PDB file of C-alpha atoms and ligand atoms in Angstrom:
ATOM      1  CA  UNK A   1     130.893 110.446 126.987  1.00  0.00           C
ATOM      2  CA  UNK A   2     134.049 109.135 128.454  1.00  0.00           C
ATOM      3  CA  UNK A   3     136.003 111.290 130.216  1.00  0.00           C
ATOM      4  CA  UNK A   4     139.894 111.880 130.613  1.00  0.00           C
ATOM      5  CA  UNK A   5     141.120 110.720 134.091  1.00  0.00           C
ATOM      6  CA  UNK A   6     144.800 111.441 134.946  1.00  0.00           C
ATOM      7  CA  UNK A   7     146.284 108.091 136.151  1.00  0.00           C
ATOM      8  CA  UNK A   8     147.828 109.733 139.426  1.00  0.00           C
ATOM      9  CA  UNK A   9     147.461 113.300 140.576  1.00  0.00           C
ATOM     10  CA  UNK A  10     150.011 114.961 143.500  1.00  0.00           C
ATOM     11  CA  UNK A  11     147.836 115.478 146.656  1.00  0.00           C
ATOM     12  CA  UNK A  12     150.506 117.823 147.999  1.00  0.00           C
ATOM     13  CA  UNK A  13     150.330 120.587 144.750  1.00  0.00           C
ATOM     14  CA  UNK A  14     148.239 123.634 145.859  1.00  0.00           C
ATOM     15  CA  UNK A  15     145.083 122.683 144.639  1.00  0.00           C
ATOM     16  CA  UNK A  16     144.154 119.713 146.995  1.00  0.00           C
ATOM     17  CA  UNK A  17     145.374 121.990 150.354  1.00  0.00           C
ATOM     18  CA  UNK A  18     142.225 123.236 150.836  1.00  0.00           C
ATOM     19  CA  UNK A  19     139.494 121.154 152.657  1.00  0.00           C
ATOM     20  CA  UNK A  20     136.001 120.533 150.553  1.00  0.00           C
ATOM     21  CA  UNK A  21     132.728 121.810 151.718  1.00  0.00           C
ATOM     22  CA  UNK A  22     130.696 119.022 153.128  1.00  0.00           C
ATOM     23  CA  UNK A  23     127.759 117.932 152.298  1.00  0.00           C
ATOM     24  CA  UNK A  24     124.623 117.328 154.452  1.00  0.00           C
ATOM     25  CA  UNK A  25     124.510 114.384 155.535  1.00  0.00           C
ATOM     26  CA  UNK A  26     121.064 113.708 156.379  1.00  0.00           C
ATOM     27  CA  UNK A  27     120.749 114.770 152.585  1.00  0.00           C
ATOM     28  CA  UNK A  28     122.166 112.519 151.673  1.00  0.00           C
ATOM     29  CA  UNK A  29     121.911 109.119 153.689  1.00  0.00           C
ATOM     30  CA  UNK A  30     118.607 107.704 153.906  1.00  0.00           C
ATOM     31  CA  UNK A  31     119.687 106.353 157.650  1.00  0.00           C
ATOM     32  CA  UNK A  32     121.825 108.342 159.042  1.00  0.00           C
ATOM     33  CA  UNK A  33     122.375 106.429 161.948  1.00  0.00           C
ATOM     34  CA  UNK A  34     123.765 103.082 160.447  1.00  0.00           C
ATOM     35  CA  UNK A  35     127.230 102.043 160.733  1.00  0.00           C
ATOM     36  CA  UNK A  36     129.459 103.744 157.958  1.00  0.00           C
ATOM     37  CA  UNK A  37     131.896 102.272 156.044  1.00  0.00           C
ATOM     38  CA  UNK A  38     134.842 104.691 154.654  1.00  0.00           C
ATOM     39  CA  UNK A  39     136.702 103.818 151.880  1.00  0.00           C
ATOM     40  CA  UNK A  40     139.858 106.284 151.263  1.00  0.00           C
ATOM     41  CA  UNK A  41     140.903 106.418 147.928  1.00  0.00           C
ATOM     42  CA  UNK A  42     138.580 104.698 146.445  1.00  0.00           C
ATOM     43  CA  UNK A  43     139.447 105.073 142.584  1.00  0.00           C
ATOM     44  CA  UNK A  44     135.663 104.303 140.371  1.00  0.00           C
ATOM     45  CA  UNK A  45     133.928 102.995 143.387  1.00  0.00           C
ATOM     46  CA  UNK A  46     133.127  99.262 142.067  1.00  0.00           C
ATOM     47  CA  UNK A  47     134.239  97.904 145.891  1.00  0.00           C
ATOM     48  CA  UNK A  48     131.776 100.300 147.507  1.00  0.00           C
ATOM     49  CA  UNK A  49     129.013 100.211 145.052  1.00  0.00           C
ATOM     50  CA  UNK A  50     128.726  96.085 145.205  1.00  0.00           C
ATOM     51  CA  UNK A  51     129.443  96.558 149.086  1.00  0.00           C
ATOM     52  CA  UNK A  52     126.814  98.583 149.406  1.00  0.00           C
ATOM     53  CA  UNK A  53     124.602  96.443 147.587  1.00  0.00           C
ATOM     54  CA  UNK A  54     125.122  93.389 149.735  1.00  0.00           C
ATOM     55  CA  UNK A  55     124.909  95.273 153.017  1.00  0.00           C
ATOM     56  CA  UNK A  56     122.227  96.880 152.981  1.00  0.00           C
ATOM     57  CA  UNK A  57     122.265  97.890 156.615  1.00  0.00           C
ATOM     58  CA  UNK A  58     126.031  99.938 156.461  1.00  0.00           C
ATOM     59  CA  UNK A  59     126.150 103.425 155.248  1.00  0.00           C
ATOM     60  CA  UNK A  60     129.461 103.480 152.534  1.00  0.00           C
ATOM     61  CA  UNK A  61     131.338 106.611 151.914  1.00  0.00           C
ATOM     62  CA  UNK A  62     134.491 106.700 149.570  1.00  0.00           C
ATOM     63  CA  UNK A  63     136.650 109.499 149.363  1.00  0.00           C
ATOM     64  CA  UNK A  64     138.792 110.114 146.201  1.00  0.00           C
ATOM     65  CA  UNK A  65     141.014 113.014 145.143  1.00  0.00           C
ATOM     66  CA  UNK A  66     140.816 112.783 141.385  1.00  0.00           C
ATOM     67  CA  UNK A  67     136.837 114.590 140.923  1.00  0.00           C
ATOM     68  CA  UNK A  68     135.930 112.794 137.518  1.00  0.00           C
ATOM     69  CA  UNK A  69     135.885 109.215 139.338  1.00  0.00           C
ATOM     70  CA  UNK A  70     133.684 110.594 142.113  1.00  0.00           C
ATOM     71  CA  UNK A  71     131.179 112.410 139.607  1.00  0.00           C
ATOM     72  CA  UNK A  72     130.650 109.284 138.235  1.00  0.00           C
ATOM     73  CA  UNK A  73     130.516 107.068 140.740  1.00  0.00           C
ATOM     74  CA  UNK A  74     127.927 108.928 142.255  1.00  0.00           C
ATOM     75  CA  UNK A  75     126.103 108.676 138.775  1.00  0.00           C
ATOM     76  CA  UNK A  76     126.050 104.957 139.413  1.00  0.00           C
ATOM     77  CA  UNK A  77     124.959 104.584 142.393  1.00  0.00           C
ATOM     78  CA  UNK A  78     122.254 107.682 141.609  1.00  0.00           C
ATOM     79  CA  UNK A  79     120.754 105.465 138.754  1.00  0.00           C
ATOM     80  CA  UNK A  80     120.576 102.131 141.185  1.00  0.00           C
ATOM     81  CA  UNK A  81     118.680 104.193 143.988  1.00  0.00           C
ATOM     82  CA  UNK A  82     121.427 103.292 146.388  1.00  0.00           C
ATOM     83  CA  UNK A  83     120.371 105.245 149.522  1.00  0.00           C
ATOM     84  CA  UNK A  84     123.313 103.834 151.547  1.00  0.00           C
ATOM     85  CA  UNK A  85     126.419 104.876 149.245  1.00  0.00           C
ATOM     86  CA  UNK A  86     127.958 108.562 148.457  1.00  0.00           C
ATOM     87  CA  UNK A  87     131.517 109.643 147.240  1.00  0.00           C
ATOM     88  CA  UNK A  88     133.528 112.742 148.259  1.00  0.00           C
ATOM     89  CA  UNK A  89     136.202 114.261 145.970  1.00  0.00           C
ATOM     90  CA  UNK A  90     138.801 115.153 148.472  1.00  0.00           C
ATOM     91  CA  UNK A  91     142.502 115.291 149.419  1.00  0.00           C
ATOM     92  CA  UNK A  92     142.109 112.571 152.355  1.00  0.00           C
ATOM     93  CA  UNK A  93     144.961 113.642 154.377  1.00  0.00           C
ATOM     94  CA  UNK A  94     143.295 117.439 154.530  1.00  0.00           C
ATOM     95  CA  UNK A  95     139.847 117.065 154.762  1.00  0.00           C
ATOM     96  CA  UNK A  96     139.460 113.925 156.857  1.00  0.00           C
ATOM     97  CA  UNK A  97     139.389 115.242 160.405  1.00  0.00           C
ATOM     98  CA  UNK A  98     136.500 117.524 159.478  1.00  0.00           C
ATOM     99  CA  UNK A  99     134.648 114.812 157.432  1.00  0.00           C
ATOM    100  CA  UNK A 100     134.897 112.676 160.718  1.00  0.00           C
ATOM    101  CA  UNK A 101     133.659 115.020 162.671  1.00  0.00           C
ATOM    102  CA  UNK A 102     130.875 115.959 160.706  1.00  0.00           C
ATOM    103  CA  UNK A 103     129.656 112.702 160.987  1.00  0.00           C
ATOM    104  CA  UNK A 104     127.132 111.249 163.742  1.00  0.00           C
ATOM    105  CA  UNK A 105     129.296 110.031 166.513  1.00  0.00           C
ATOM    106  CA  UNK A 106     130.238 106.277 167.041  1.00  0.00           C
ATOM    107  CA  UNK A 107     128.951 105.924 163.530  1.00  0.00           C
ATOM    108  CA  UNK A 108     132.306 104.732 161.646  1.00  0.00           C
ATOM    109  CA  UNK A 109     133.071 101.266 162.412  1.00  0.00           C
ATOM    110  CA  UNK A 110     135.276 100.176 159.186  1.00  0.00           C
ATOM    111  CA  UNK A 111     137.588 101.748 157.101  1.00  0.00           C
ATOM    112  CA  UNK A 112     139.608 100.374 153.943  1.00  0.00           C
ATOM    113  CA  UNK A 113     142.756 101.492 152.687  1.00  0.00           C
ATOM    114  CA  UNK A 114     142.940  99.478 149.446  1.00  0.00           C
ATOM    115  CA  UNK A 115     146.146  99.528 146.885  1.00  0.00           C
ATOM    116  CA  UNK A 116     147.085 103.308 147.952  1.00  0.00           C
ATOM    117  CA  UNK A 117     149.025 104.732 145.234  1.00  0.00           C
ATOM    118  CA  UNK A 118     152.701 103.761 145.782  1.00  0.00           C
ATOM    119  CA  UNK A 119     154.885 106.605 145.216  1.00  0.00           C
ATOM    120  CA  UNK A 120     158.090 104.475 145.361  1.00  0.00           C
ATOM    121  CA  UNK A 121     160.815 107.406 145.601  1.00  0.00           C
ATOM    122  CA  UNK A 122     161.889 108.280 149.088  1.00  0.00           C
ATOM    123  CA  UNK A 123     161.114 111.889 148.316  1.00  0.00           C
ATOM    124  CA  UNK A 124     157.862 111.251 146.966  1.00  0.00           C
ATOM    125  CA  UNK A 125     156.898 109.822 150.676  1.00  0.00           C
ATOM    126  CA  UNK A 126     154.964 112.377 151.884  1.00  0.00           C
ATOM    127  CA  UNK A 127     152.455 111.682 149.162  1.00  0.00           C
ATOM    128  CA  UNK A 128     151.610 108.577 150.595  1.00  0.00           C
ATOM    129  CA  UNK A 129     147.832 108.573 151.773  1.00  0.00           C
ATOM    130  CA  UNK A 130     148.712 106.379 155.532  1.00  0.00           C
ATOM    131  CA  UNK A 131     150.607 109.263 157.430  1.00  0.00           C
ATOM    132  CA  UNK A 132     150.350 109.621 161.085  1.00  0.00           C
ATOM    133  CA  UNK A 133     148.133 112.311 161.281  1.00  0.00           C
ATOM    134  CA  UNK A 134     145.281 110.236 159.093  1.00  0.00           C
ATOM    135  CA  UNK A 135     145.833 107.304 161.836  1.00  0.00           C
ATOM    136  CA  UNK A 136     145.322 109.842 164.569  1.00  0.00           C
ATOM    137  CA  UNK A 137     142.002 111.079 162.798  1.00  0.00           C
ATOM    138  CA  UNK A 138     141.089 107.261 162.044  1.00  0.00           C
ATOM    139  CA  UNK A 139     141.632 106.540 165.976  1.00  0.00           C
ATOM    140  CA  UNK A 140     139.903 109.824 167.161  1.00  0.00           C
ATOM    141  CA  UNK A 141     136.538 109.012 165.507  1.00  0.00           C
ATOM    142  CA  UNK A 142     136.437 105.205 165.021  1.00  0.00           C
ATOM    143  CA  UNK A 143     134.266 104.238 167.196  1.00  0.00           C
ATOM    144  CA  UNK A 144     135.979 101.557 169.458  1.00  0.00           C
ATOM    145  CA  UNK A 145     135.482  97.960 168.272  1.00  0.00           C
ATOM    146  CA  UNK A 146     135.661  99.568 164.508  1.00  0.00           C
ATOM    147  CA  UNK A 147     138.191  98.272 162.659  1.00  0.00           C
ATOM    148  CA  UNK A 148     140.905  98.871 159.404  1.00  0.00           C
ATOM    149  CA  UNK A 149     141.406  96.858 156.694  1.00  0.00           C
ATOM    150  CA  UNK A 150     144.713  97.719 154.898  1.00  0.00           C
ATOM    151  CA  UNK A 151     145.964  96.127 151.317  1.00  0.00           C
ATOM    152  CA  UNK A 152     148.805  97.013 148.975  1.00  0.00           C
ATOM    153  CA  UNK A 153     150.619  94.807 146.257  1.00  0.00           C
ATOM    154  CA  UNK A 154     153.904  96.934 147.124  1.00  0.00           C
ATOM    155  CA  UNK A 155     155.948  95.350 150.112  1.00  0.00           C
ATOM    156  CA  UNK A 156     157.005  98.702 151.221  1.00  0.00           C
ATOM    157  CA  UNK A 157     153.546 100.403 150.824  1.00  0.00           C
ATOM    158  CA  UNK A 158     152.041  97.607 153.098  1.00  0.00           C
ATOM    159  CA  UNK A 159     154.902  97.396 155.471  1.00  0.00           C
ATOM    160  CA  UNK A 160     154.822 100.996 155.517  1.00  0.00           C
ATOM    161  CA  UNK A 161     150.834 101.316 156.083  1.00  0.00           C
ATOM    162  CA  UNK A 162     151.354  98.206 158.801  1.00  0.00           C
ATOM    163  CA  UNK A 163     153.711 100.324 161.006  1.00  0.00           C
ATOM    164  CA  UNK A 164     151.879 103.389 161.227  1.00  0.00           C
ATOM    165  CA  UNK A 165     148.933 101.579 162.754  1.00  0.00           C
ATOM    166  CA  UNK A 166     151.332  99.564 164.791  1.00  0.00           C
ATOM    167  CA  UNK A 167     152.566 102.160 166.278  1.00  0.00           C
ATOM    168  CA  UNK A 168     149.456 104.019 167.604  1.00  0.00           C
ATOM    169  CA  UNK A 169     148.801 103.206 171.493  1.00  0.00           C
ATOM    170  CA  UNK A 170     144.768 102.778 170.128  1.00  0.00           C
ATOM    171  CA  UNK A 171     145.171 100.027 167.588  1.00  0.00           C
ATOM    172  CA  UNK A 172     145.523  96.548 167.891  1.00  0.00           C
ATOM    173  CA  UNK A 173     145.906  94.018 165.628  1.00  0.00           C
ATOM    174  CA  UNK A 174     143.075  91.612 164.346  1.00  0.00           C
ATOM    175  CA  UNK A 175     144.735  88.750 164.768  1.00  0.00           C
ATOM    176  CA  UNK A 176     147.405  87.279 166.156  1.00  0.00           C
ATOM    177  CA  UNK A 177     149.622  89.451 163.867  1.00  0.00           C
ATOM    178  CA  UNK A 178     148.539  92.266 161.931  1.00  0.00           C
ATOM    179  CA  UNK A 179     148.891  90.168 158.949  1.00  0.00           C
ATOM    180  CA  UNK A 180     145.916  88.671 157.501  1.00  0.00           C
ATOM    181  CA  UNK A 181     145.855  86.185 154.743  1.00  0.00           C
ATOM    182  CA  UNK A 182     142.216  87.037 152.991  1.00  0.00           C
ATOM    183  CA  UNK A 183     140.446  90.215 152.368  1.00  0.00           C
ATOM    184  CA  UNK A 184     137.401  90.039 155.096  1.00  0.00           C
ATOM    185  CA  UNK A 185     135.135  91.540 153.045  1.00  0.00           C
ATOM    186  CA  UNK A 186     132.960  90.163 150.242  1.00  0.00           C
ATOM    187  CA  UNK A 187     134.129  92.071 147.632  1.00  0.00           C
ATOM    188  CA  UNK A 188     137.639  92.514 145.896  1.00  0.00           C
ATOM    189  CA  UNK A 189     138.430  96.169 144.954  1.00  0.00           C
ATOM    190  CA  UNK A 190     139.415  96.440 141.191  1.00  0.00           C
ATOM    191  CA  UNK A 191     142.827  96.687 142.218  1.00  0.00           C
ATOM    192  CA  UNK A 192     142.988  93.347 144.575  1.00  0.00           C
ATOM    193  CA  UNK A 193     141.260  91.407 141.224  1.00  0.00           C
ATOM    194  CA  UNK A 194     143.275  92.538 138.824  1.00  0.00           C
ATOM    195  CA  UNK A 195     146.915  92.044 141.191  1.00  0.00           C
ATOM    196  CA  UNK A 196     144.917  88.000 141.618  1.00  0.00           C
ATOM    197  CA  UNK A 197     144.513  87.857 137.909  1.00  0.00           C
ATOM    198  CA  UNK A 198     148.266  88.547 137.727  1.00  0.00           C
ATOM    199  CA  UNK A 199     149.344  85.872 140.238  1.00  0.00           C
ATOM    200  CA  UNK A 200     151.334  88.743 142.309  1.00  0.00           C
ATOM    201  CA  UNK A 201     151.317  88.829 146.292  1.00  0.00           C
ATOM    202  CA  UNK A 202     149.028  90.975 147.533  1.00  0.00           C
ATOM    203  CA  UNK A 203     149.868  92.326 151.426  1.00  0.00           C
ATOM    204  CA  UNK A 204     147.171  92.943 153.640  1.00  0.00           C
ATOM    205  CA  UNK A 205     147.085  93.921 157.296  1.00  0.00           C
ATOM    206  CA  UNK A 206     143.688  94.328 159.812  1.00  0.00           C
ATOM    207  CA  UNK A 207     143.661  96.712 163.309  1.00  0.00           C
ATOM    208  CA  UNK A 208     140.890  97.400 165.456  1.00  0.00           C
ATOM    209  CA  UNK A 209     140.291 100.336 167.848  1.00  0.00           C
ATOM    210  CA  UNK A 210     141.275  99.794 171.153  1.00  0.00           C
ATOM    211  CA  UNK A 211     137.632  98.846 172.981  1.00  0.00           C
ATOM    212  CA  UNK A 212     137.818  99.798 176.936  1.00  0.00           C
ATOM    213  CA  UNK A 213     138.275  95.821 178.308  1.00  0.00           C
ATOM    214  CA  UNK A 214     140.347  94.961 174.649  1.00  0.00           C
ATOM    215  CA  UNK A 215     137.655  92.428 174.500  1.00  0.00           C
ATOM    216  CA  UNK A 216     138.451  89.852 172.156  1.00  0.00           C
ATOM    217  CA  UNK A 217     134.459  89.142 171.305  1.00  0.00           C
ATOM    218  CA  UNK A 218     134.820  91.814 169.662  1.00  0.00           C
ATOM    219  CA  UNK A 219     132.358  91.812 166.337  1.00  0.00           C
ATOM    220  CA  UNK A 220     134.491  91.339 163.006  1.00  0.00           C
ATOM    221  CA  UNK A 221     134.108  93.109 160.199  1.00  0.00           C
ATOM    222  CA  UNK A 222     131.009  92.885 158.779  1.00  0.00           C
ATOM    223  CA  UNK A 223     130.596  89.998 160.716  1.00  0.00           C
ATOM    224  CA  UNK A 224     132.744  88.238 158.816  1.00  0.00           C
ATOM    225  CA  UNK A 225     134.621  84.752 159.557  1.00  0.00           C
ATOM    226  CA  UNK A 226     137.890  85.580 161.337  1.00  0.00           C
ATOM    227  CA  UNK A 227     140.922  86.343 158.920  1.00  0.00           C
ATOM    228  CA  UNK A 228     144.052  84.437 158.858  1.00  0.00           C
ATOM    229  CA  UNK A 229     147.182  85.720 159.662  1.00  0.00           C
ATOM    230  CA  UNK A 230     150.037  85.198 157.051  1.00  0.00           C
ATOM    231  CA  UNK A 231     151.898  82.310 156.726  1.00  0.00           C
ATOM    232  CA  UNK A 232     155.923  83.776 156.894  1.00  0.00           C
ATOM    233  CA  UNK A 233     155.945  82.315 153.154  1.00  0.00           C
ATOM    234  CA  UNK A 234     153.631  84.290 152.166  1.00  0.00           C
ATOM    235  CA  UNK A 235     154.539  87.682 153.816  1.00  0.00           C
ATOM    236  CA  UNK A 236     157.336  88.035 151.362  1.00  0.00           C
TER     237      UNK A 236
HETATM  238  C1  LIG B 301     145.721 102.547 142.901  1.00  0.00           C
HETATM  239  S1  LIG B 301     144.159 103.300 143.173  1.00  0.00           S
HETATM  240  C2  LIG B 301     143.249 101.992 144.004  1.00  0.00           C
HETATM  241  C3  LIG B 301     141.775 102.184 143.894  1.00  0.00           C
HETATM  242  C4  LIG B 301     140.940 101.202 144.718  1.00  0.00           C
HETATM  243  N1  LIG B 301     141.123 101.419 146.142  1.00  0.00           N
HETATM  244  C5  LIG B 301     141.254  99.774 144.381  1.00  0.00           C
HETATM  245  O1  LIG B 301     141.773  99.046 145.243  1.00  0.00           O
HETATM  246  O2  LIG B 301     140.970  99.341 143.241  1.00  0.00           O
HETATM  247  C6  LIG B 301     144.472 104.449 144.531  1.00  0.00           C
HETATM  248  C7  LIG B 301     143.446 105.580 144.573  1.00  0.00           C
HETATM  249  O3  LIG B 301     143.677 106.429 145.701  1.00  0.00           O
HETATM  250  C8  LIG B 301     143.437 107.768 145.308  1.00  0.00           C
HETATM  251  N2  LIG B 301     144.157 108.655 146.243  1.00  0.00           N
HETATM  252  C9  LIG B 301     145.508 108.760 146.383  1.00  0.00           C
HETATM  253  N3  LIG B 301     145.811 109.676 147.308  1.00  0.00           N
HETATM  254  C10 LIG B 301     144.627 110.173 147.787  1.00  0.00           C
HETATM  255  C11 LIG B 301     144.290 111.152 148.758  1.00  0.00           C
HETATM  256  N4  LIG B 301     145.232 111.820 149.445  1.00  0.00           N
HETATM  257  N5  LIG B 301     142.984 111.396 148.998  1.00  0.00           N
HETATM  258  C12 LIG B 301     142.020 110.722 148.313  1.00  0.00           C
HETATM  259  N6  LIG B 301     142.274 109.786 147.369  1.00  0.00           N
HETATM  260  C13 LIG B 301     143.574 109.508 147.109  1.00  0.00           C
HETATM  261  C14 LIG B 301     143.979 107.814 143.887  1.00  0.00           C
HETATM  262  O4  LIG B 301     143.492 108.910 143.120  1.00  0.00           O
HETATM  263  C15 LIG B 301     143.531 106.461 143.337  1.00  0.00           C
HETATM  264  O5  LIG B 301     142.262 106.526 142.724  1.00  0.00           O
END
């Protein structure tokens, strides 16, 4: 039966102030000590469930504040015996620091921020999912070496998003510039296919946590070939 999704919900009305219970996690991973993979705001799931799929060997969590997505994305990747994959219905920006913790430590080594909604009026800001306090939790438990991917099809989202990490003494950027050309991964979200199918600009930006030495050996994402950075043509 399908069910009615609202297209955007406001994570600051009083319902989404609370944080969510969590679940057990050795309930619910069938390796608990793999590398995780967290996905915030991760809309049906379709990036997670095919990453999850071809990496075998990462544990994938995607957390998503409207509930009906999550119920059934969980439904999916029930029925294909995914043992590696799990959503969350949660308000991000409340319940991450405890999710985080919760977790093994020095487990998360990638997050993705993918085509967060916009919220284009200035007073509609703070509804934005990147605020500093989610980079602070992202830099607290990321294990060092772990790194961010960030993507938007809205200049100002991006830009926004960009600075934040920036900004935070434990970041770095990827590359030579924060600004990467490709997605790393090996798997479009539904958002980045259907902005390609369009022929817009899509914005994308990668950081990794600060390792002791800064060592540029580094291991990319997923093990991925480098990114490119951005030629200025195509940062506009
Ligand atoms: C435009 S959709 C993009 C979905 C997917 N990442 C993609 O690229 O196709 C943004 C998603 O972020 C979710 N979201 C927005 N704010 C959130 C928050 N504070 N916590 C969790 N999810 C949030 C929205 O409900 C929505 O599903």
């Amino acid at each position: 039966m399908a069910v009615r999704v609202r297209e955007h919900v406001n994570p600051l009305s009083e319902r989404f102030q609370r944080p969510v219970p969590l679940p057990v996690w050795s309930q619910v991973y069938a390796q608990l000590d793999r590398p995780f993979h967290l996905d915030i705001g991760c809309g049906k799931g379709n990036f997670l469930l095919a990453m999850a799929q071809c990496q075998p060997n990462w544990n994938f969590l995607g957390l998503e504040i409207r509930e009906p997505l999550v119920a059934q994305a969980n439904d999916r990747a029930a029925q294909l015996k995914l043992d590696n994959l799990y959503y969350l219905f949660c308000n991000a920006n409340i319940t991450l620091d405890a999710l985080l913790a919760s977790l093994p430590s020095q487990t998360l080594q990638a997050v993705s921020i993918q085509f967060p909604d916009p919220w284009f009026k200035r007073r509609h800001q703070k509804r934005r999912v990147v605020q500093p306090e989610l980079v602070a939790a992202l830099a607290k438990f990321l294990r060092p070496g772990g790194q961010v991917f960030l993507q938007s099809d809205v200049w100002e989202v991006a830009e926004e998003m960009q600075s934040h990490f920036a900004v935070h003494p434990d970041f770095q950027p990827i590359a030579s510039s924060s600004w990467l050309a490709e997605n790393p991964f090996p798997v479009a979200s539904d958002r980045e296919r259907a902005t390609l199918d369009r022929g817009k600009p899509i914005y994308r930006a990668g950081f990794q946590r600060q390792t002791m030495h800064n060592s540029p050996q580094s291991p990319r994402l997923h093990h991925q070939p480098a990114p490119q950075p951005l030629t200025p043509d195509q940062q506009k």
